[in-house]
CSV table of C-alpha atoms and ligand atoms in Angstrom, one decimal:
chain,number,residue,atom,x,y,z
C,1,UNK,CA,4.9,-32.0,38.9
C,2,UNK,CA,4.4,-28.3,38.4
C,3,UNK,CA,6.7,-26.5,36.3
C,4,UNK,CA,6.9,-23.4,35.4
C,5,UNK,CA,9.3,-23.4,31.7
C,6,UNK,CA,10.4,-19.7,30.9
C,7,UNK,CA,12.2,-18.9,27.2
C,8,UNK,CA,13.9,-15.9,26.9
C,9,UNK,CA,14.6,-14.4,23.8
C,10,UNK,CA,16.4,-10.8,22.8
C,11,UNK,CA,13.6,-8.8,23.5
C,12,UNK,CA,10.4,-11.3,24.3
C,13,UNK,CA,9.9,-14.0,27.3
C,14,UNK,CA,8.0,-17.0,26.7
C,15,UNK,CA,6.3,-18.7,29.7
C,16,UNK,CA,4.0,-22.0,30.5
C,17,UNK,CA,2.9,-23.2,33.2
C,18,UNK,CA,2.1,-27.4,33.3
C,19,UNK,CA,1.9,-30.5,35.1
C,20,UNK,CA,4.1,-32.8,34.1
C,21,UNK,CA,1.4,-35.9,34.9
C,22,UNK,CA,-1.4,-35.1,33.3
C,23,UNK,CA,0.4,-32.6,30.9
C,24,UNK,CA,-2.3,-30.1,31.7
C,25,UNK,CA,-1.1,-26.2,30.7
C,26,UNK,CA,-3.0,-24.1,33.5
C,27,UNK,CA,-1.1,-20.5,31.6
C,28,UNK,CA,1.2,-19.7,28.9
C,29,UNK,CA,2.1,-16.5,27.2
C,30,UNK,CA,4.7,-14.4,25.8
C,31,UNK,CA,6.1,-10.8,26.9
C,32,UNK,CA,7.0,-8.5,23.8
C,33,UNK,CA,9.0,-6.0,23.0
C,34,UNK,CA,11.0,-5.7,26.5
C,35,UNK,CA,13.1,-3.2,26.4
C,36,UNK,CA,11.5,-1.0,23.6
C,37,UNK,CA,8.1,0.9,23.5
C,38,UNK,CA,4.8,-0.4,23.2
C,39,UNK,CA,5.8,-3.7,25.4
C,40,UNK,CA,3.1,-6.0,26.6
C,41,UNK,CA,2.3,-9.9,28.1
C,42,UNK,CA,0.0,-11.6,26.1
C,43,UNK,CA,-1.4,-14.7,27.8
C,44,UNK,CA,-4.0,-17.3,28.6
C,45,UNK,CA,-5.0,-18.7,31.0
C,46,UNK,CA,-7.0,-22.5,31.8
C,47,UNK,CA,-7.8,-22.3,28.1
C,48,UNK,CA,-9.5,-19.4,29.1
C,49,UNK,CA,-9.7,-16.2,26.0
C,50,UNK,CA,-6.6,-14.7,25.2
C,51,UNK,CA,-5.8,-11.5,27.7
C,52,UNK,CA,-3.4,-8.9,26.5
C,53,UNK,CA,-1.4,-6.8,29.5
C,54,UNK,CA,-0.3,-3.8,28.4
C,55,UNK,CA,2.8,-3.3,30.7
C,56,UNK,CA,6.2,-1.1,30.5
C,57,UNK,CA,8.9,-4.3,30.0
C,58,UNK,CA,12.3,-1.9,30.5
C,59,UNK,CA,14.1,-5.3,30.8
C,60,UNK,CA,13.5,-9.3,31.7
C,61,UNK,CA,13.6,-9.2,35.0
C,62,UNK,CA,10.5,-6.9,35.2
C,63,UNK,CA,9.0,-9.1,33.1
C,64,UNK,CA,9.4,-12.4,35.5
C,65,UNK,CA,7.7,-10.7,37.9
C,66,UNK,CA,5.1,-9.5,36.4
C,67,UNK,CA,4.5,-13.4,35.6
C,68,UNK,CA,4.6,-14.3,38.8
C,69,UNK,CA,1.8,-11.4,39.3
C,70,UNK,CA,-0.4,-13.1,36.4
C,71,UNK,CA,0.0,-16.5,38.2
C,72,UNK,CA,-0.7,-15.0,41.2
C,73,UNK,CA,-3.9,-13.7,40.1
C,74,UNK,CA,-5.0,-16.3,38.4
C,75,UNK,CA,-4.6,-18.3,41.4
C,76,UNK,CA,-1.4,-20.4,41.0
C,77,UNK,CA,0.4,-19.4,44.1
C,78,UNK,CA,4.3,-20.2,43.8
C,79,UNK,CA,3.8,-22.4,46.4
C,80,UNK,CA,1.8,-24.8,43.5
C,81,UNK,CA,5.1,-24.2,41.5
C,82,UNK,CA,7.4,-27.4,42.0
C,83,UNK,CA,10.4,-26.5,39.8
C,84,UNK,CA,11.3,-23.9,36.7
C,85,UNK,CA,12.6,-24.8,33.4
C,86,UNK,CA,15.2,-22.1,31.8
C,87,UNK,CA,15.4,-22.7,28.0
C,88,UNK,CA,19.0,-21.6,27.3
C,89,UNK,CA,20.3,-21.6,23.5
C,90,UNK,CA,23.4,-22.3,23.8
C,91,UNK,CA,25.0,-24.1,26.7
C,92,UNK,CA,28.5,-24.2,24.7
C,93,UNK,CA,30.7,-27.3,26.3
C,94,UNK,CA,29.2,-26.8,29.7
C,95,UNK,CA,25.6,-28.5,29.1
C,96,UNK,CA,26.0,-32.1,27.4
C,97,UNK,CA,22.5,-32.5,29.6
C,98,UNK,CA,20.4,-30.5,31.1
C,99,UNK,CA,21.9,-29.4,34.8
C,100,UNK,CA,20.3,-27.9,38.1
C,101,UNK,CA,21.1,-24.3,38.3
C,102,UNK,CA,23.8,-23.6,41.0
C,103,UNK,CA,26.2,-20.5,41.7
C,104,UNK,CA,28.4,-22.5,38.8
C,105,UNK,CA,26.5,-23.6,36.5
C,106,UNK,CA,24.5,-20.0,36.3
C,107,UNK,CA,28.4,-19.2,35.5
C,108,UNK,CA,28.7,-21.4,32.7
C,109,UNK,CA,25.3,-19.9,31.0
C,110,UNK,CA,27.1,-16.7,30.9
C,111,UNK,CA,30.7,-17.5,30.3
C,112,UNK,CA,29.6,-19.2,27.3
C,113,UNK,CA,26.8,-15.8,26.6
C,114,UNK,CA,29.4,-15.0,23.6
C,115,UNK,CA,28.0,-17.8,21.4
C,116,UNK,CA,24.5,-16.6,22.0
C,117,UNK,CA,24.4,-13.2,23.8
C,118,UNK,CA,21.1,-12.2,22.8
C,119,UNK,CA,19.7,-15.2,24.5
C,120,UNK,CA,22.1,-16.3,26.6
C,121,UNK,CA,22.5,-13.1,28.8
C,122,UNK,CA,18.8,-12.9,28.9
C,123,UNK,CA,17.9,-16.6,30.5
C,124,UNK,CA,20.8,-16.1,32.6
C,125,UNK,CA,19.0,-12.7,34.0
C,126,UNK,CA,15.6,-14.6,34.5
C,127,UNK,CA,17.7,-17.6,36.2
C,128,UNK,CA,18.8,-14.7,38.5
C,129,UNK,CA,15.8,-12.9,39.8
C,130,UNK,CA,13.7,-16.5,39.9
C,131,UNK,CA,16.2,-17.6,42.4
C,132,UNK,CA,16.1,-14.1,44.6
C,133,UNK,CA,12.4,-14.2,44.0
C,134,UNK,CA,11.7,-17.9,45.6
C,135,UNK,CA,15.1,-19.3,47.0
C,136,UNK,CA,13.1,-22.4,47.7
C,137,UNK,CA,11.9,-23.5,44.1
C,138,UNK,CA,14.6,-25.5,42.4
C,139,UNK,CA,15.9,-24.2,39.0
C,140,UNK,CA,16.9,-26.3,35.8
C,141,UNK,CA,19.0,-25.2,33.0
C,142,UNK,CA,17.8,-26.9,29.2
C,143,UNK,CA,20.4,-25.8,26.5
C,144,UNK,CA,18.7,-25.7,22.8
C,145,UNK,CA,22.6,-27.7,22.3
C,146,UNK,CA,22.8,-30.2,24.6
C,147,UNK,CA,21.8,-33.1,21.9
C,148,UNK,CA,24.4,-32.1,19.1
C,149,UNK,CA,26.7,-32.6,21.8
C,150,UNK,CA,27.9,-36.0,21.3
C,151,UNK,CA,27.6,-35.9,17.8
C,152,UNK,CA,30.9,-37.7,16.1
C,153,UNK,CA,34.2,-35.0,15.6
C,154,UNK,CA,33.8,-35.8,12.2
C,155,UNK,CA,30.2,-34.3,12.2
C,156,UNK,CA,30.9,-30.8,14.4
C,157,UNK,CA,34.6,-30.5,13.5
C,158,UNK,CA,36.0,-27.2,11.7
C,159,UNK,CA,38.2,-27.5,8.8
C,160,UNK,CA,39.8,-24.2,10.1
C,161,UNK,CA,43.4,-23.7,12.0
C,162,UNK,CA,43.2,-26.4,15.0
C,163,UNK,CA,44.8,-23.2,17.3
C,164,UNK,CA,42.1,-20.9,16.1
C,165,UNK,CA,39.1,-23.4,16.3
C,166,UNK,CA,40.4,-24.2,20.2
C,167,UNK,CA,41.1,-20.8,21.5
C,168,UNK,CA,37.7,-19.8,20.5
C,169,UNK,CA,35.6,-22.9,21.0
C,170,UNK,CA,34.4,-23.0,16.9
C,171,UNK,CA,32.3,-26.1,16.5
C,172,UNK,CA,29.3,-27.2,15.5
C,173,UNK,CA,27.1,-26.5,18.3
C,174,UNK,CA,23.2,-26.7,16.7
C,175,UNK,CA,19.6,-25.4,18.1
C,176,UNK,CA,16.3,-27.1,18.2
C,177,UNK,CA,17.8,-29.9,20.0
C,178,UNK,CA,15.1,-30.2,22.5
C,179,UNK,CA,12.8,-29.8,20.1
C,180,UNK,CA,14.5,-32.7,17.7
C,181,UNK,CA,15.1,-34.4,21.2
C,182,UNK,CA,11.2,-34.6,21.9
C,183,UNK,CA,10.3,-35.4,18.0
C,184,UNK,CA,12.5,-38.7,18.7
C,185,UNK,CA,10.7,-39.6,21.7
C,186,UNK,CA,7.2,-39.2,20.1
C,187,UNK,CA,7.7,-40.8,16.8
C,188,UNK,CA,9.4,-44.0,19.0
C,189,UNK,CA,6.8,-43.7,21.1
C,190,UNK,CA,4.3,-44.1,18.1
C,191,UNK,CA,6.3,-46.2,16.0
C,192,UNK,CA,8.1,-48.2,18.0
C,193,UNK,CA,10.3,-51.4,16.9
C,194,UNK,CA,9.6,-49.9,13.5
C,195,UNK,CA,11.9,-47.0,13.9
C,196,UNK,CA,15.9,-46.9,14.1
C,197,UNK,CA,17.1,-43.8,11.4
C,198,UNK,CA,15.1,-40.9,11.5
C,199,UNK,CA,15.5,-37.6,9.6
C,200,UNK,CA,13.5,-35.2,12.1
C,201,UNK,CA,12.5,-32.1,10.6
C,202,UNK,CA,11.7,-29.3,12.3
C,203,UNK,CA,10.4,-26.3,10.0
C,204,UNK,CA,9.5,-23.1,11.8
C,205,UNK,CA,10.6,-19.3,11.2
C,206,UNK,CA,13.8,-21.4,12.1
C,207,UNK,CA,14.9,-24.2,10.7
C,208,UNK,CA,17.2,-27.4,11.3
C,209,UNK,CA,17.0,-30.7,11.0
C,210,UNK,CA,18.2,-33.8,13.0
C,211,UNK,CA,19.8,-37.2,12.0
C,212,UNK,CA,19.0,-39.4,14.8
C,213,UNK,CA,19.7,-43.2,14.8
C,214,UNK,CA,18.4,-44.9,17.5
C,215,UNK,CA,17.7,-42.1,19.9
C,216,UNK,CA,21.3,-40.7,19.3
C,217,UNK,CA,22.1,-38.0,17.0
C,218,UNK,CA,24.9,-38.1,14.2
C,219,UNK,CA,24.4,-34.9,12.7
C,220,UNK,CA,22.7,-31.8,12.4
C,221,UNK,CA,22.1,-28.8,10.2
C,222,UNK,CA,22.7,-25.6,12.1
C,223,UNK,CA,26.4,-24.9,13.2
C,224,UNK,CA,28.4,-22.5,15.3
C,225,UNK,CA,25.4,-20.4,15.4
C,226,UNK,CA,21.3,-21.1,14.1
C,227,UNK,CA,22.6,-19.2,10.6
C,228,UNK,CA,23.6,-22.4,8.9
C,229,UNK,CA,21.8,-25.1,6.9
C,230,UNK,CA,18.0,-24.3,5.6
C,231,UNK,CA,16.5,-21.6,4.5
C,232,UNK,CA,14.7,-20.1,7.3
C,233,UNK,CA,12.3,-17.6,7.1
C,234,UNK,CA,14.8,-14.5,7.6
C,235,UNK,CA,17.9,-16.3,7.7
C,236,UNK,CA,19.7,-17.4,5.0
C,237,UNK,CA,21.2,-20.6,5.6
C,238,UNK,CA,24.2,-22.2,4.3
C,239,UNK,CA,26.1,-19.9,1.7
C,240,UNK,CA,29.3,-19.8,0.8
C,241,UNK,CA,31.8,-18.3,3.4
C,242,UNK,CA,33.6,-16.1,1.7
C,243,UNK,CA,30.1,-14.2,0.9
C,244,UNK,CA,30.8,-12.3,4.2
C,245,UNK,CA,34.2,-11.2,3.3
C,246,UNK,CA,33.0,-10.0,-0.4
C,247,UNK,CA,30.2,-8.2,1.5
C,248,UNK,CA,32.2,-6.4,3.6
C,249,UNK,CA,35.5,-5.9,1.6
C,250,UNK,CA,33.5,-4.9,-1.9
C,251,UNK,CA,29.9,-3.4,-0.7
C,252,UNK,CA,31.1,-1.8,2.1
C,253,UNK,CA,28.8,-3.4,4.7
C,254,UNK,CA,30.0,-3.5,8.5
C,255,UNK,CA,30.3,-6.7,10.1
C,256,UNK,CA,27.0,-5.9,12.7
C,257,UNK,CA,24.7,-4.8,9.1
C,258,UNK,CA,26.1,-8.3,7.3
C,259,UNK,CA,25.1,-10.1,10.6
C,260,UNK,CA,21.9,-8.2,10.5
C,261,UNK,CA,21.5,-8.9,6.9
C,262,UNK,CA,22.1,-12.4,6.8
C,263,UNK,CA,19.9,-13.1,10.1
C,264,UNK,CA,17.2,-10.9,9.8
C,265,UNK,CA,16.6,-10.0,6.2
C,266,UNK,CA,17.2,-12.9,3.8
C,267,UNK,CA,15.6,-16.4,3.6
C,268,UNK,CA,12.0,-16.5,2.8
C,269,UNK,CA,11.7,-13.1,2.9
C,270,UNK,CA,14.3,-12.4,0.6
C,271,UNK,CA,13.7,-14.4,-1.9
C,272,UNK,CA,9.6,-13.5,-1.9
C,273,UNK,CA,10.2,-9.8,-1.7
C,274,UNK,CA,6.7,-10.3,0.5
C,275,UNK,CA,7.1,-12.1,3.8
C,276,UNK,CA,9.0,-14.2,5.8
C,277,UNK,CA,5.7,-16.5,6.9
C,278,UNK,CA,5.3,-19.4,4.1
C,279,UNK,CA,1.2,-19.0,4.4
C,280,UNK,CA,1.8,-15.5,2.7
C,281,UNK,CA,4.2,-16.4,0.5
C,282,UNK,CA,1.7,-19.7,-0.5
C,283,UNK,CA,-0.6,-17.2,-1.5
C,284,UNK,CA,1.4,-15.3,-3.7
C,285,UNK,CA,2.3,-18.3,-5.6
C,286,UNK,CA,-1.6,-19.1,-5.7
C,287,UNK,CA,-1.7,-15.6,-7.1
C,288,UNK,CA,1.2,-16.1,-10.0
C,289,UNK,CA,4.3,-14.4,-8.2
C,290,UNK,CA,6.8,-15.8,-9.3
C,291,UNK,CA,9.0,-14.3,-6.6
C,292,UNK,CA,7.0,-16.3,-4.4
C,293,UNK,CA,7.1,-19.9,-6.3
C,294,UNK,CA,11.2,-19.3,-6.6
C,295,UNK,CA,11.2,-19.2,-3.0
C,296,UNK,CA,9.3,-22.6,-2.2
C,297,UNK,CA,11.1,-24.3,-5.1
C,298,UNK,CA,14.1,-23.0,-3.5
C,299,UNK,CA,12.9,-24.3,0.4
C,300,UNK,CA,11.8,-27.5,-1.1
C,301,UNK,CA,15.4,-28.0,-2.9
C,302,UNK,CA,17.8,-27.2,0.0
C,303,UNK,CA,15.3,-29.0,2.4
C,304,UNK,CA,15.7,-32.0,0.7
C,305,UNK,CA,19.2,-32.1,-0.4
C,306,UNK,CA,20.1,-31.5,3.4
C,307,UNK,CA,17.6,-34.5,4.5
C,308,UNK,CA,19.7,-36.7,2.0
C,309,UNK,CA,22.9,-35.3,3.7
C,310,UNK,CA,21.2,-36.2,7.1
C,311,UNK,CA,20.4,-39.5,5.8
C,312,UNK,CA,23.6,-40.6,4.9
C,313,UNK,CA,25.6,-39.4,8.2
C,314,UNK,CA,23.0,-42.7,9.1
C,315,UNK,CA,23.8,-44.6,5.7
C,316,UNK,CA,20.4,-44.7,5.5
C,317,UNK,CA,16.7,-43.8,6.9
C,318,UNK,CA,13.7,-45.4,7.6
C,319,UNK,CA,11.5,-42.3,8.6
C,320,UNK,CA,11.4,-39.2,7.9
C,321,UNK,CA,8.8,-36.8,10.4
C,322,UNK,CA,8.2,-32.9,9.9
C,323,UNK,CA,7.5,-30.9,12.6
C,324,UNK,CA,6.8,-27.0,13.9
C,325,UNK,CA,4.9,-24.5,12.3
C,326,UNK,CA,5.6,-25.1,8.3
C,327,UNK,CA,6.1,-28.8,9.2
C,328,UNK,CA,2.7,-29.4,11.3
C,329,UNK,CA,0.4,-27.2,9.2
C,330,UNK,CA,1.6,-27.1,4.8
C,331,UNK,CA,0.1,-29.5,3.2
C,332,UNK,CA,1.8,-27.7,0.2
C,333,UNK,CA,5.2,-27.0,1.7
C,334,UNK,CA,5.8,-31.2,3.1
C,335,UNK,CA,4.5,-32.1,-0.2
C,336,UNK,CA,7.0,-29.9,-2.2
C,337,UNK,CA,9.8,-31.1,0.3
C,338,UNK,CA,8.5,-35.2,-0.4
C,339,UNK,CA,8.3,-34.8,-4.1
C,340,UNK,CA,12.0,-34.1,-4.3
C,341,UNK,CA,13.0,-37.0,-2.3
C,342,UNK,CA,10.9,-39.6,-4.5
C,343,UNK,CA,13.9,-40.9,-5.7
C,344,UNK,CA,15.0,-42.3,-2.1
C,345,UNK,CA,11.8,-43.6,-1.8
C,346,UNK,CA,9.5,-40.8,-0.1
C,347,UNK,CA,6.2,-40.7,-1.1
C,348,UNK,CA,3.1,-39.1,0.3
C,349,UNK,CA,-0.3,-40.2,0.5
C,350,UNK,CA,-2.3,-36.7,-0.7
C,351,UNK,CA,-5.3,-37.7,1.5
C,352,UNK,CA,-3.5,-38.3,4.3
C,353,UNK,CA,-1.3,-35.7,4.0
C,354,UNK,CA,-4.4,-33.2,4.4
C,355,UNK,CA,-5.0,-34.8,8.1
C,356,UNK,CA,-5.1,-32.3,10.8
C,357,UNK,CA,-4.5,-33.2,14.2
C,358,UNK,CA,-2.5,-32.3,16.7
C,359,UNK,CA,-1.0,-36.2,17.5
C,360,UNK,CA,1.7,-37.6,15.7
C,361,UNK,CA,0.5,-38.9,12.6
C,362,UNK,CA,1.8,-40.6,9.3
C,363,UNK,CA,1.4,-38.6,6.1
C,364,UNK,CA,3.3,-41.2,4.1
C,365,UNK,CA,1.2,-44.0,1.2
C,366,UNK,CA,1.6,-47.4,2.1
C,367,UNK,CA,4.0,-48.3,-0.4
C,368,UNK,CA,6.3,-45.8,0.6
C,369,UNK,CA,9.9,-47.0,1.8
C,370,UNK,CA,10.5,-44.2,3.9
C,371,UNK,CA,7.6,-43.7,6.7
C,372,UNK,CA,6.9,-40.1,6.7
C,373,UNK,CA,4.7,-39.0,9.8
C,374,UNK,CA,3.9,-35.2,11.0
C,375,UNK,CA,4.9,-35.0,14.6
C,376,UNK,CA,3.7,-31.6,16.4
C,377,UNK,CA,6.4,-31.0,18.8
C,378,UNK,CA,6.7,-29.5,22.4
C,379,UNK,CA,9.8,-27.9,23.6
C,380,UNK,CA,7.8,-26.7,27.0
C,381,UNK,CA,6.4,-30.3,27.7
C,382,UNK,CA,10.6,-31.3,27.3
C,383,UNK,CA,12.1,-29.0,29.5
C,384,UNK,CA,9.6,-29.6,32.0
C,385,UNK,CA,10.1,-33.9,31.8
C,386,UNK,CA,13.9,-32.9,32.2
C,387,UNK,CA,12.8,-30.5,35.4
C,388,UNK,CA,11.0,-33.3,37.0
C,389,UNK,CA,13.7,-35.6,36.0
C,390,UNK,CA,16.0,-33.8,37.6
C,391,UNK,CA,14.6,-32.0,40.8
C,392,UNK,CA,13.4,-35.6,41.5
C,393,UNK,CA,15.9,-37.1,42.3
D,1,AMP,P1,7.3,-21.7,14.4
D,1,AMP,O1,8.6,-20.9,14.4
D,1,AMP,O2,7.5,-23.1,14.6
D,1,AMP,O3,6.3,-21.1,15.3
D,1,AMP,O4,6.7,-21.6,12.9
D,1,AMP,C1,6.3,-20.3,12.4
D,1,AMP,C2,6.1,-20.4,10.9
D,1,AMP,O5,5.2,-21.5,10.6
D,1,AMP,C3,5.3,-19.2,10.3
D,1,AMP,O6,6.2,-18.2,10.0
D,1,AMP,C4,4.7,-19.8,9.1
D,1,AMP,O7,5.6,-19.7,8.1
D,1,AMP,C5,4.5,-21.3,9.4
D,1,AMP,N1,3.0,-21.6,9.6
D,1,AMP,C6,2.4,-21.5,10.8
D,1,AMP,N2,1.1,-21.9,10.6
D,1,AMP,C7,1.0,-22.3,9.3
D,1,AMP,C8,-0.1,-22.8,8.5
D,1,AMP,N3,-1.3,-23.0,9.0
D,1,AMP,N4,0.2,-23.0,7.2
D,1,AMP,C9,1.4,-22.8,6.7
D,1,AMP,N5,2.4,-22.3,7.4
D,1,AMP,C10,2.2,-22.1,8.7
């Protein structure tokens, strides 16, 4: 099947078109800075050289259709186009699966907005203009929560007033779970029998990982919101709570700057002083910053004291896979992250660690106890299998 899977973030719309068969991507791109100057669609197409659009973007709807345009011209009519997938972040209690979009369910995307509304608002504008566009293309919603959902109370239960955690729906919610959903798929469908408890690691500018026994998942890293757990690269992860009231209360800080703060300018790029992506701050280890080395000795020591947390929600693991862009492409950074965990019995093989490839692979030496692959994963291929699933029936 064709589908067409569109991701909208706060100010940028990420779009691929593929066929679910053959898993073929005819175009993908992203559109930047919508809403603010200087916007444009960067995009390929049929592995063809990259093309850059330079385009006014006032908001996401304009940028939809000048999608559809790109398609157009490149020769996909939306006829060709069997079904669109609409990555949504947070799908609240509404989306414990993925759900066909209908007046309701549209509803539900924005009634639960508050949880996510830089994303959530933006998907549920795109839902909007695809249906008035083509009323006859079928439309699937994919919340980034869906597969924390049925994690145990235990797990994504508040220790706050019961009254307050109800009337406001506080909970442990997670992201990346389509992206943790399809690392489980792959590494099963690699490994087989030989997997049950696997800690699935997915290390990008955001990160989260996933404890997932048997296909279902018992715990997770990020929380209410994508701010807790790891350090990310601009997002400082799990610090005590009170932080935000000393911020405010003795330095003055708003709420919106902490929020700001905490999401934007910490993590990685906080602790380097030089960049939130880990190849720069790589180098400026290479180079003797020490700024730089205190900040991978500090991911490599939260990343795996939360994979031991993950491990025992499972009282155990047996594999172990990393995943998105630090994940699929440090050596360095999955070998800092390994050497920690020796004591549970991780260990690396150097020479296979240094493997590119863009299948699912294992990194680990032969007489390691936990199996450590590298599985590259695919949010857009996910969506899509859950479009086809779906409109299929
Ligand atoms: P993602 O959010 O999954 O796209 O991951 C983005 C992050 O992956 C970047 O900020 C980099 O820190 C990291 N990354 C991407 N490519 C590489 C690479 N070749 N080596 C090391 N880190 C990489």
């Amino acid at each position: 099947m064709n589908v067409l899977v569109i991701n909208a973030g706060s100010s940028s719309l990420k779009f691929q078109l593929l066929d679910t068969t053959t898993r073929k991507v005819y175009a993908k791109g992203n559109c930047e800075r919508i809403g603010i100057d200087g916007s444009f669609i960067g995009y390929n197409v049929n592995d063809g050289d990259k093309q850059k659009l330079e385009v006014a973007l006032p908001d996401h709807k304009t940028a939809v259709k000048h999608v559809f345009d790109i398609l157009a011209e490149a020769g996909f009519d939306t006829d060709k186009i069997e079904g669109i997938g609409h990555r949504v972040v947070q799908g609240g209690w509404y989306f414990p699966e993925s759900k066909v979009v209908t007046d309701e369910t549209l509803g539900w995307v924005r009634e639960v907005a508050p949880l996510a509304p830089l994303h959530n608002y933006a998907e549920a504008d795109v839902i909007e203009i695809c249906r008035e566009m083509f009323p006859s293309i079928g439309n699937v919603i994919v919340a980034d929560s869906s597969f924390h959902y049925n994690i145990p109370e235990k797990a994504w239960r508040y220790a706050l007033p019961r009254d307050v955690v109800d009337k406001l729906h506080i909970r442990k919610y997670g992201a990346h779970g389509t992206s943790h959903r399809y690392i489980w798929r792959s590494t099963k469908a690699f490994l087989g029998d030989d997997v049950h408890k696997l800690v699935s690691c997915h290390l990008g500018s955001g990160a989260s990982l996933s404890a997932i026994e048997d296909g279902h998942e018992l715990d997770t890293t990020m929380g209410l919101t994508p701010l807790d757990g790891l350090i990310m690269g601009t997002r400082c992860g799990t610090i005590d709570p009170a932080t935000v009231c000393y911020l405010v209360r003795e330095g003055g800080y708003t709420i919106d700057e902490v929020d700001t703060m905490m999401n934007k300018q910490s993590g990685l790029l906080a602790l380097s002083g030089v960049s939130s992506d880990s190849r720069d701050i790589e180098e400026g280890a290479n180079k003797g910053d020490a700024n730089c080395q205190m900040a991978m000795d500090m991911f490599y020591y939260r990343t795996s004291q939360l994979v031991a947390e993950m491990a025992q929600s499972m009282h155990g693991f047996d594999t172990m896979a990393f995943s998105a862009g630090i994940g699929e492409n440090s050596v360095t950074m999955r070998m800092g992250v390994a050497k920690e965990l020796e004591w549970l019995g991780v260990k690396l093989d150097p020479e296979k660690n240094k493997v590119r490839s863009d299948e699912p692979r294992v990194i680990s030496a032969d007489d390691s106890k936990i199996k450590v692959l590298v599985v590259p994963t695919n949010e857009e291929l996910m969506i899509a299998l859950d479009v086809e699933a779906l409109l299929s029936k």
